Tab-separated table of C-alpha atoms and ligand atoms in Angstrom:
chain	number	residue	atom	x	y	z
A	658	MET	CA	-70.268	-8.138	-24.662
A	659	MET	CA	-66.749	-9.007	-23.519
A	660	ASN	CA	-65.991	-5.292	-23.508
A	661	ASP	CA	-68.119	-5.071	-20.376
A	662	VAL	CA	-65.285	-4.639	-17.878
A	663	LEU	CA	-67.271	-5.833	-14.877
A	664	GLN	CA	-68.431	-8.999	-16.557
A	665	ALA	CA	-64.936	-9.747	-17.845
A	666	THR	CA	-63.541	-9.290	-14.325
A	667	GLN	CA	-66.164	-11.571	-12.836
A	668	ILE	CA	-65.313	-14.320	-15.316
A	669	VAL	CA	-61.636	-14.291	-14.341
A	670	ILE	CA	-62.356	-13.904	-10.599
A	671	GLU	CA	-64.522	-17.012	-10.796
A	672	GLN	CA	-61.859	-18.971	-12.720
A	673	ALA	CA	-59.209	-17.922	-10.188
A	674	LEU	CA	-61.302	-18.849	-7.139
A	675	ARG	CA	-62.283	-22.221	-8.625
A	676	ARG	CA	-58.635	-23.021	-9.313
A	677	LEU	CA	-57.832	-22.120	-5.724
A	678	GLY	CA	-60.451	-24.646	-4.650
A	679	TYR	CA	-63.271	-22.306	-3.591
A	680	GLY	CA	-66.934	-22.937	-4.325
A	681	ASP	CA	-70.051	-20.985	-5.301
A	682	GLU	CA	-70.397	-19.053	-2.044
A	683	MET	CA	-66.963	-17.460	-2.240
A	684	VAL	CA	-67.526	-16.644	-5.930
A	685	GLU	CA	-70.901	-15.073	-5.090
A	686	LEU	CA	-69.313	-12.897	-2.414
A	687	LEU	CA	-66.224	-11.731	-4.289
A	688	LYS	CA	-67.646	-11.170	-7.764
A	689	GLU	CA	-69.346	-7.922	-6.697
A	690	PRO	CA	-68.335	-5.111	-4.328
A	691	MET	CA	-69.893	-5.513	-0.894
A	692	ARG	CA	-70.817	-1.836	-0.830
A	693	LEU	CA	-71.611	0.756	-3.466
A	694	LEU	CA	-72.611	4.305	-2.671
A	695	THR	CA	-74.131	6.596	-5.304
A	696	VAL	CA	-74.110	10.290	-4.467
A	697	ARG	CA	-75.501	13.459	-6.018
A	698	ILE	CA	-73.247	16.463	-5.529
A	699	PRO	CA	-74.622	19.985	-6.021
A	700	VAL	CA	-71.891	22.394	-7.112
A	701	ARG	CA	-72.197	26.160	-7.388
A	702	MET	CA	-70.603	26.993	-10.755
A	703	ASP	CA	-68.674	30.210	-11.410
A	704	ASP	CA	-71.609	31.693	-13.351
A	705	GLY	CA	-73.866	31.382	-10.297
A	706	THR	CA	-75.874	28.387	-11.506
A	707	THR	CA	-75.888	25.065	-9.660
A	708	ARG	CA	-74.990	21.823	-11.397
A	709	VAL	CA	-75.651	18.448	-9.833
A	710	PHE	CA	-72.971	15.808	-10.449
A	711	THR	CA	-73.248	12.058	-9.892
A	712	GLY	CA	-70.463	10.208	-8.088
A	713	TYR	CA	-69.757	6.722	-6.779
A	714	ARG	CA	-67.651	4.947	-4.203
A	715	ALA	CA	-67.379	1.161	-4.372
A	716	GLN	CA	-65.801	-1.006	-1.661
A	717	HIS	CA	-65.064	-4.474	-2.903
A	718	ASN	CA	-64.256	-6.352	0.278
A	719	ASP	CA	-62.751	-5.432	3.650
A	720	ALA	CA	-61.862	-8.870	5.044
A	721	VAL	CA	-58.123	-8.089	4.714
A	722	GLY	CA	-58.315	-4.522	5.987
A	723	PRO	CA	-59.665	-1.105	4.989
A	724	THR	CA	-60.441	-0.647	1.315
A	725	LYS	CA	-58.135	1.439	-0.856
A	726	GLY	CA	-58.205	2.961	-4.301
A	727	GLY	CA	-58.390	6.101	-6.376
A	728	VAL	CA	-61.113	8.500	-7.443
A	729	ARG	CA	-61.441	9.361	-11.127
A	730	PHE	CA	-62.993	12.450	-12.669
A	731	HIS	CA	-64.140	11.509	-16.165
A	732	PRO	CA	-67.238	11.977	-18.347
A	733	GLY	CA	-67.307	8.226	-19.079
A	734	VAL	CA	-67.484	7.048	-15.435
A	735	THR	CA	-70.207	4.422	-14.887
A	736	GLU	CA	-71.354	2.376	-11.932
A	737	LYS	CA	-70.166	-0.843	-13.586
A	738	GLU	CA	-66.742	0.603	-14.298
A	739	VAL	CA	-66.288	1.770	-10.704
A	740	LYS	CA	-67.318	-1.671	-9.458
A	741	ALA	CA	-64.818	-3.430	-11.741
A	742	LEU	CA	-62.103	-0.954	-10.759
A	743	SER	CA	-62.713	-1.681	-7.058
A	744	ILE	CA	-62.231	-5.401	-7.707
A	745	TRP	CA	-59.004	-4.686	-9.601
A	746	MET	CA	-57.780	-2.693	-6.607
A	747	SER	CA	-58.329	-5.755	-4.410
A	748	LEU	CA	-56.216	-7.764	-6.829
A	749	LYS	CA	-53.400	-5.178	-6.860
A	750	CYS	CA	-53.351	-5.064	-3.067
A	751	GLY	CA	-53.378	-8.868	-2.944
A	752	ILE	CA	-50.498	-9.225	-5.402
A	753	ALA	CA	-48.428	-6.641	-3.520
A	754	ASP	CA	-49.441	-8.185	-0.188
A	755	LEU	CA	-50.776	-4.905	1.253
A	756	PRO	CA	-53.126	-4.984	4.270
A	757	TYR	CA	-56.042	-3.619	2.212
A	758	GLY	CA	-59.058	-4.628	0.196
A	759	GLY	CA	-59.972	-2.734	-2.958
A	760	GLY	CA	-62.084	0.387	-3.332
A	761	LYS	CA	-62.687	2.898	-6.100
A	762	GLY	CA	-64.557	6.115	-6.684
A	763	GLY	CA	-65.551	8.216	-9.630
A	764	ILE	CA	-67.452	11.352	-10.567
A	765	ILE	CA	-69.120	11.839	-13.936
A	766	CYS	CA	-67.638	15.178	-14.998
A	767	ASP	CA	-65.146	16.697	-17.403
A	768	PRO	CA	-62.446	18.458	-15.342
A	769	ARG	CA	-60.949	19.919	-18.544
A	770	LYS	CA	-64.057	22.072	-18.849
A	771	MET	CA	-64.202	23.185	-15.213
A	772	SER	CA	-62.428	26.044	-13.470
A	773	PHE	CA	-60.016	25.595	-10.562
A	774	ARG	CA	-62.608	26.743	-8.010
A	775	GLU	CA	-65.378	24.638	-9.535
A	776	LEU	CA	-63.097	21.616	-9.196
A	777	GLU	CA	-62.424	22.526	-5.575
A	778	ARG	CA	-66.144	22.733	-4.792
A	779	LEU	CA	-66.791	19.432	-6.569
A	780	SER	CA	-63.958	17.683	-4.687
A	781	ARG	CA	-65.151	18.981	-1.317
A	782	GLY	CA	-68.770	18.142	-2.149
A	783	TYR	CA	-67.793	14.571	-2.990
A	784	VAL	CA	-66.037	14.127	0.367
A	785	ARG	CA	-69.050	15.527	2.253
A	786	ALA	CA	-71.251	13.075	0.354
A	787	ILE	CA	-69.149	9.975	1.096
A	788	SER	CA	-67.685	10.955	4.487
A	789	GLN	CA	-69.678	8.471	6.533
A	790	LEU	CA	-68.348	5.573	4.530
A	791	VAL	CA	-64.659	6.472	4.307
A	792	GLY	CA	-61.754	7.205	6.677
A	793	PRO	CA	-58.165	6.244	7.491
A	794	THR	CA	-59.238	2.893	8.954
A	795	LYS	CA	-62.203	2.289	6.638
A	796	ASP	CA	-61.571	3.279	3.043
A	797	ILE	CA	-58.698	5.429	1.787
A	798	PRO	CA	-59.037	7.270	-1.559
A	799	ALA	CA	-56.196	8.377	-3.860
A	800	PRO	CA	-55.674	9.939	-7.304
A	801	ASP	CA	-56.750	8.233	-10.510
A	802	VAL	CA	-57.631	9.361	-14.049
A	803	MET	CA	-57.681	13.208	-14.164
A	804	THR	CA	-57.325	13.742	-10.419
A	805	ASN	CA	-54.086	14.954	-8.816
A	806	SER	CA	-52.387	16.018	-5.591
A	807	GLN	CA	-54.260	19.355	-5.466
A	808	ILE	CA	-57.586	17.513	-5.538
A	809	MET	CA	-56.304	15.163	-2.803
A	810	ALA	CA	-55.339	18.218	-0.724
A	811	TRP	CA	-58.870	19.682	-0.938
A	812	MET	CA	-60.385	16.320	-0.109
A	813	MET	CA	-58.087	15.826	2.897
A	814	ASP	CA	-58.854	19.328	4.141
A	815	GLU	CA	-62.608	18.785	3.827
A	816	TYR	CA	-62.468	15.452	5.624
A	817	SER	CA	-60.317	16.921	8.429
A	818	ARG	CA	-62.816	19.772	8.878
A	819	ILE	CA	-65.740	17.364	9.087
A	820	ARG	CA	-63.946	15.172	11.652
A	821	GLU	CA	-62.485	18.190	13.443
A	822	PHE	CA	-58.949	16.800	13.564
A	823	ASP	CA	-56.147	16.682	11.038
A	824	SER	CA	-56.491	13.399	9.129
A	825	PRO	CA	-53.676	13.048	6.595
A	826	GLY	CA	-54.182	9.261	6.540
A	827	PHE	CA	-57.652	9.730	5.054
A	828	ILE	CA	-56.286	10.016	1.527
A	829	THR	CA	-53.017	9.361	-0.315
A	830	GLY	CA	-51.330	11.087	-3.232
A	831	LYS	CA	-51.254	14.362	-1.290
A	832	PRO	CA	-48.734	17.176	-1.848
A	833	ILE	CA	-45.553	16.481	0.152
A	834	VAL	CA	-46.167	19.457	2.492
A	835	LEU	CA	-49.492	17.956	3.553
A	836	GLY	CA	-48.082	14.546	4.412
A	837	GLY	CA	-47.664	13.193	0.894
A	838	SER	CA	-44.948	10.624	0.330
A	839	LYS	CA	-41.768	11.147	-1.602
A	840	GLY	CA	-41.965	9.076	-4.753
A	841	ARG	CA	-45.782	8.817	-4.869
A	842	GLU	CA	-46.125	11.045	-7.924
A	843	THR	CA	-43.838	8.818	-9.992
A	844	ALA	CA	-44.727	5.507	-8.328
A	845	THR	CA	-46.988	3.970	-10.984
A	846	ALA	CA	-44.436	4.680	-13.703
A	847	ARG	CA	-41.553	3.396	-11.534
A	848	GLY	CA	-43.442	0.166	-10.994
A	849	VAL	CA	-44.092	-0.181	-14.726
A	850	VAL	CA	-40.378	0.395	-15.421
A	851	ILE	CA	-39.489	-2.457	-13.061
A	852	MET	CA	-41.957	-4.718	-14.895
A	853	ILE	CA	-40.566	-3.707	-18.301
A	854	HIS	CA	-37.062	-4.635	-17.126
A	855	GLU	CA	-38.283	-8.050	-15.966
A	856	ALA	CA	-40.132	-8.678	-19.249
A	857	LEU	CA	-37.155	-7.586	-21.393
A	858	ARG	CA	-34.895	-9.888	-19.399
A	859	ILE	CA	-37.182	-12.859	-20.035
A	860	LYS	CA	-37.390	-12.055	-23.757
A	861	GLY	CA	-33.609	-11.463	-23.954
A	862	ILE	CA	-33.962	-7.872	-25.227
A	863	ASP	CA	-31.488	-5.148	-24.177
A	864	ILE	CA	-33.080	-1.978	-22.769
A	865	LYS	CA	-30.634	0.136	-24.782
A	866	ASN	CA	-32.444	0.911	-27.987
A	867	ALA	CA	-35.483	-1.216	-27.106
A	868	ARG	CA	-38.424	0.341	-28.986
A	869	ILE	CA	-41.190	1.470	-26.665
A	870	VAL	CA	-44.686	2.686	-27.558
A	871	ILE	CA	-46.794	4.371	-24.883
A	872	GLN	CA	-50.494	5.097	-25.234
A	873	GLY	CA	-51.478	7.933	-22.890
A	874	PHE	CA	-49.442	10.866	-21.571
A	875	GLY	CA	-51.070	11.317	-18.162
A	876	ASN	CA	-49.358	10.619	-14.821
A	877	ALA	CA	-48.260	7.061	-15.664
A	878	GLY	CA	-47.532	7.531	-19.386
A	879	SER	CA	-45.523	10.741	-19.153
A	880	TYR	CA	-43.230	9.673	-16.296
A	881	LEU	CA	-42.793	6.324	-17.974
A	882	ALA	CA	-41.684	7.997	-21.205
A	883	LYS	CA	-39.190	10.045	-19.176
A	884	PHE	CA	-37.746	7.044	-17.335
A	885	MET	CA	-37.511	4.910	-20.484
A	886	HIS	CA	-35.791	7.734	-22.331
A	887	GLU	CA	-33.336	8.147	-19.442
A	888	ALA	CA	-32.651	4.392	-19.442
A	889	GLY	CA	-31.542	4.610	-23.070
A	890	ALA	CA	-34.611	3.021	-24.628
A	891	ARG	CA	-36.111	4.495	-27.803
A	892	VAL	CA	-39.611	5.823	-27.157
A	893	ILE	CA	-40.886	5.739	-30.757
A	894	GLY	CA	-44.557	6.528	-30.142
A	895	ILE	CA	-46.697	8.339	-27.577
A	896	SER	CA	-50.297	9.497	-27.635
A	897	ASP	CA	-52.930	11.507	-25.797
A	898	VAL	CA	-56.694	11.868	-26.338
A	899	ASN	CA	-56.133	14.002	-29.450
A	900	GLY	CA	-53.774	11.739	-31.393
A	901	ALA	CA	-50.343	10.151	-31.474
A	902	LEU	CA	-46.779	11.067	-32.405
A	903	TYR	CA	-44.378	8.633	-34.023
A	904	ASN	CA	-40.685	8.692	-34.873
A	905	GLU	CA	-38.751	5.499	-35.580
A	906	GLU	CA	-35.514	7.154	-34.372
A	907	GLY	CA	-37.074	7.972	-30.999
A	908	LEU	CA	-39.122	10.999	-29.946
A	909	ASP	CA	-37.646	14.004	-28.137
A	910	ILE	CA	-39.287	13.111	-24.830
A	911	PRO	CA	-37.841	15.961	-22.691
A	912	HIS	CA	-39.254	18.449	-25.211
A	913	LEU	CA	-42.685	16.787	-25.221
A	914	LEU	CA	-42.765	16.719	-21.407
A	915	ASP	CA	-41.920	20.376	-21.395
A	916	ARG	CA	-44.843	21.238	-23.672
A	917	ARG	CA	-47.411	18.911	-22.066
A	918	ASP	CA	-50.359	20.552	-20.246
A	919	SER	CA	-51.617	19.417	-16.819
A	920	PHE	CA	-54.060	16.921	-18.372
A	921	GLY	CA	-51.352	15.316	-20.502
A	922	ASN	CA	-52.254	16.977	-23.813
A	923	VAL	CA	-49.353	17.559	-26.154
A	924	THR	CA	-50.000	16.056	-29.603
A	925	ASN	CA	-52.315	18.912	-30.590
A	926	LEU	CA	-49.229	21.155	-30.807
A	927	PHE	CA	-47.757	19.157	-33.683
A	928	PRO	CA	-48.733	18.504	-37.297
A	929	ASN	CA	-48.577	14.999	-38.828
A	930	THR	CA	-50.024	13.104	-35.928
A	931	ILE	CA	-51.192	9.525	-36.390
A	932	GLY	CA	-54.309	8.025	-34.809
A	933	ASN	CA	-54.391	6.076	-31.543
A	934	GLU	CA	-55.339	2.904	-33.498
A	935	GLN	CA	-52.219	3.172	-35.649
A	936	LEU	CA	-50.080	3.802	-32.585
A	937	LEU	CA	-51.142	0.509	-31.004
A	938	GLU	CA	-50.224	-1.363	-34.174
A	939	LEU	CA	-46.659	-0.015	-34.489
A	940	GLU	CA	-43.881	-2.582	-34.619
A	941	CYS	CA	-42.050	-2.336	-31.287
A	942	ASP	CA	-40.569	-4.332	-28.418
A	943	VAL	CA	-42.797	-3.039	-25.640
A	944	LEU	CA	-46.294	-1.615	-25.955
A	945	VAL	CA	-47.604	0.152	-22.856
A	946	PRO	CA	-51.292	1.061	-22.834
A	947	ALA	CA	-51.380	3.795	-20.177
A	948	ALA	CA	-54.746	5.393	-20.875
A	949	ILE	CA	-58.165	3.802	-20.384
A	950	GLU	CA	-60.102	0.544	-20.760
A	951	ASN	CA	-60.758	-1.608	-23.831
A	952	GLN	CA	-58.007	-0.416	-26.158
A	953	ILE	CA	-56.752	-3.828	-27.299
A	954	THR	CA	-59.779	-5.836	-28.377
A	955	GLU	CA	-60.539	-8.701	-30.736
A	956	ALA	CA	-60.848	-6.075	-33.477
A	957	ASN	CA	-57.141	-5.102	-33.373
A	958	ALA	CA	-55.381	-7.836	-31.347
A	959	ASP	CA	-54.203	-9.583	-34.521
A	960	ARG	CA	-52.508	-6.442	-35.721
A	961	ILE	CA	-50.519	-5.737	-32.536
A	962	ARG	CA	-46.827	-6.173	-33.366
A	963	ALA	CA	-45.234	-5.777	-29.931
A	964	SER	CA	-43.483	-8.720	-28.296
A	965	ILE	CA	-44.266	-7.469	-24.791
A	966	ILE	CA	-47.372	-5.662	-23.509
A	967	VAL	CA	-47.188	-4.023	-20.096
A	968	GLU	CA	-50.545	-2.680	-18.936
A	969	ALA	CA	-50.068	0.594	-17.049
A	970	ALA	CA	-53.758	1.472	-17.457
A	971	ASN	CA	-56.563	-0.392	-15.767
A	972	GLY	CA	-58.322	-2.843	-18.087
A	973	PRO	CA	-56.818	-1.865	-21.476
A	974	THR	CA	-57.045	-5.386	-22.955
A	975	THR	CA	-60.240	-7.425	-23.291
A	976	LEU	CA	-60.364	-11.123	-22.399
A	977	GLU	CA	-60.661	-12.241	-26.006
A	978	ALA	CA	-57.705	-10.058	-26.969
A	979	THR	CA	-55.734	-11.463	-24.008
A	980	ARG	CA	-56.271	-14.948	-25.413
A	981	MET	CA	-55.347	-13.889	-28.952
A	982	ILE	CA	-52.078	-12.176	-28.049
A	983	THR	CA	-51.090	-14.804	-25.479
A	984	ASP	CA	-51.574	-17.544	-28.109
A	985	ARG	CA	-49.118	-15.689	-30.333
A	986	GLY	CA	-46.460	-15.750	-27.598
A	987	VAL	CA	-46.688	-12.070	-26.634
A	988	LEU	CA	-45.617	-11.643	-23.007
A	989	LEU	CA	-48.383	-9.785	-21.174
A	990	ILE	CA	-47.812	-8.118	-17.810
A	991	PRO	CA	-51.386	-7.528	-16.673
A	992	ASP	CA	-52.698	-4.304	-15.155
A	993	VAL	CA	-53.291	-5.621	-11.653
A	994	LEU	CA	-49.574	-6.409	-11.440
A	995	ALA	CA	-47.975	-3.808	-13.724
A	996	SER	CA	-49.759	-0.778	-12.297
A	997	ALA	CA	-49.539	-1.744	-8.622
A	998	GLY	CA	-46.719	0.754	-7.990
A	999	GLY	CA	-49.180	3.569	-7.301
A	1000	VAL	CA	-51.036	1.807	-4.542
A	1001	ILE	CA	-47.820	0.390	-3.088
A	1002	VAL	CA	-46.399	3.869	-2.483
A	1003	SER	CA	-49.859	5.004	-1.342
A	1004	TYR	CA	-49.548	2.327	1.315
A	1005	PHE	CA	-46.142	3.736	2.307
A	1006	GLU	CA	-47.721	7.206	2.472
A	1007	TRP	CA	-50.489	5.948	4.772
A	1008	VAL	CA	-47.980	4.138	7.020
A	1009	GLN	CA	-45.889	7.334	7.261
A	1010	ASN	CA	-49.026	9.363	8.094
A	1011	ASN	CA	-50.015	6.886	10.788
A	1012	GLN	CA	-46.534	6.970	12.315
A	1013	GLY	CA	-45.876	10.667	11.764
A	1014	TYR	CA	-42.393	9.665	10.619
A	1015	TYR	CA	-41.270	10.286	7.049
A	1016	TRP	CA	-38.915	8.233	4.875
A	1017	ASP	CA	-36.453	9.349	2.235
A	1018	GLU	CA	-36.884	8.618	-1.448
A	1019	ASP	CA	-34.233	5.874	-1.571
A	1020	GLU	CA	-36.054	3.906	1.071
A	1021	ILE	CA	-39.311	4.211	-0.863
A	1022	ASP	CA	-37.739	3.226	-4.183
A	1023	HIS	CA	-36.015	0.265	-2.585
A	1024	LYS	CA	-39.170	-1.030	-0.886
A	1025	LEU	CA	-41.281	-0.427	-4.010
A	1026	ARG	CA	-38.822	-2.421	-6.071
A	1027	GLN	CA	-38.813	-5.298	-3.605
A	1028	MET	CA	-42.609	-5.512	-3.593
A	1029	MET	CA	-42.970	-5.256	-7.381
A	1030	ILE	CA	-40.357	-7.950	-7.997
A	1031	ARG	CA	-41.904	-10.251	-5.402
A	1032	GLY	CA	-45.320	-9.737	-7.009
A	1033	PHE	CA	-43.910	-10.410	-10.460
A	1034	GLU	CA	-42.060	-13.567	-9.427
A	1035	ASN	CA	-45.149	-14.936	-7.744
A	1036	VAL	CA	-47.412	-14.285	-10.742
A	1037	TYR	CA	-44.857	-15.517	-13.276
A	1038	ASP	CA	-44.336	-18.686	-11.268
A	1039	ILE	CA	-48.089	-19.409	-11.144
A	1040	HIS	CA	-48.253	-18.747	-14.904
A	1041	LEU	CA	-45.486	-21.283	-15.593
A	1042	THR	CA	-46.420	-24.007	-13.141
A	1043	ARG	CA	-50.180	-23.908	-13.789
A	1044	LYS	CA	-49.727	-23.285	-17.520
A	1045	ILE	CA	-52.256	-20.454	-17.500
A	1046	ASP	CA	-52.089	-16.976	-18.971
A	1047	MET	CA	-50.551	-14.140	-16.994
A	1048	ARG	CA	-53.905	-12.485	-16.332
A	1049	LEU	CA	-55.447	-15.526	-14.708
A	1050	ALA	CA	-52.185	-16.110	-12.804
A	1051	ALA	CA	-52.326	-12.525	-11.502
A	1052	TYR	CA	-55.948	-12.947	-10.432
A	1053	MET	CA	-55.047	-16.130	-8.558
A	1054	ALA	CA	-52.176	-14.386	-6.782
A	1055	GLY	CA	-54.370	-11.350	-6.125
A	1056	VAL	CA	-57.470	-12.997	-4.690
A	1057	ARG	CA	-55.837	-15.716	-2.600
A	1058	LYS	CA	-55.219	-13.719	0.570
A	1059	MET	CA	-58.667	-12.118	0.463
A	1060	ALA	CA	-60.422	-15.457	0.160
A	1061	GLU	CA	-58.370	-16.801	3.075
A	1062	ALA	CA	-59.244	-13.761	5.184
A	1063	VAL	CA	-62.941	-14.214	4.358
A	1064	ARG	CA	-62.637	-17.856	5.452
A	1065	PHE	CA	-60.908	-17.062	8.744
A	1066	ARG	CA	-63.494	-14.429	9.561
A	1067	GLY	CA	-66.153	-17.054	9.014
A	1068	TRP	CA	-68.074	-15.092	6.373
A	1069	VAL	CA	-68.176	-18.004	3.950
B	1613	LIG	N1	-55.561	4.967	-8.791
B	1613	LIG	C1	-54.392	4.158	-8.642
B	1613	LIG	C2	-54.673	2.743	-9.114
B	1613	LIG	O1	-55.561	2.513	-9.908
B	1613	LIG	C3	-53.796	4.239	-7.243
B	1613	LIG	C4	-54.689	3.859	-6.127
B	1613	LIG	C5	-54.094	4.168	-4.747
B	1613	LIG	O2	-53.015	4.700	-4.699
B	1613	LIG	O3	-54.776	3.886	-3.766
B	1613	LIG	O4	-53.996	1.819	-8.772
């Protein structure tokens, strides 16, 4: 039951709002997205047949500003998941103090089994289906699980055609030539790196030779492995959907990155892989779940041997598992804080699009760092002073501004 991501989110949102002094009405409003659109998208497949896909776009709350968040292409997408993900986006934007509420979209599909042109038609069809509800001042999509800058480019082009003017600010995570931001591609991983440094500092562990385990080799996981390797840490385990690779001396990350395909598959090229369950239970300093939801649960939380967990994925740890690992003194940097780097640089991209003036990478890195550190210090401070776990502290930091905005607008 606790593996229901929406229900788990609602429990913590309620606890956070109550601690901030809000009553039933605010809880009622913020525990669900204010808008959810379900769409059916007909797509002409390469063999001439038509397949109809189901997609969603959830907008949690727009009291602070337009809603913002990615679109995932995955066979496991559900309405509940998209709703929970939109609430998490609100929390990320709140923690980073961005002028946005949270939104999220998803299409039930398996992009690994679709051709390039089929993906293009699906992406364009999705934008046509949601176009009335989204826009640069309403709701701004971005990449998420198994979507990338090419998909953002098609979506931006389709939206611009519908509106009949060029609208780069409609979507973020675009290719640089179409108004994408420097540093967006690596932003989630950069943010996670900053959080790992903070956590290691608190635990008194030196980054040189720190043992890192990363679950997932997609956008966040692969860049993170690269940056950790470059920083002198030992990345001893990585995984993808097919399995995991482990080497106590440290894996040859540049080689693995070189062999990785565009969906982050690499382990299938090697013999002697271990399972994803074993990977999570490796003895290490930092464990980074960078894949999907519900990976650390009450079933395996007791066997996790990391001293720090930094959640690069959305929702990798259940509430019960959060309690179990926190009780054992594991330092947890929760998803809504740790993975905020992506949306922070998306915000920079949107600002640059709105101004038509583009920044260099140093400026982006510097501002990203400032925002991540500020977010971390705020959450860590709430955790210490209120004596609550890091997840609840992050929810309190994340929902505060939204609740205040709702109040000022007179909605509750
Ligand atoms: N999909 C990313 C996330 O879950 C980024 C969202 C964005 O850039 O708007 O945070």
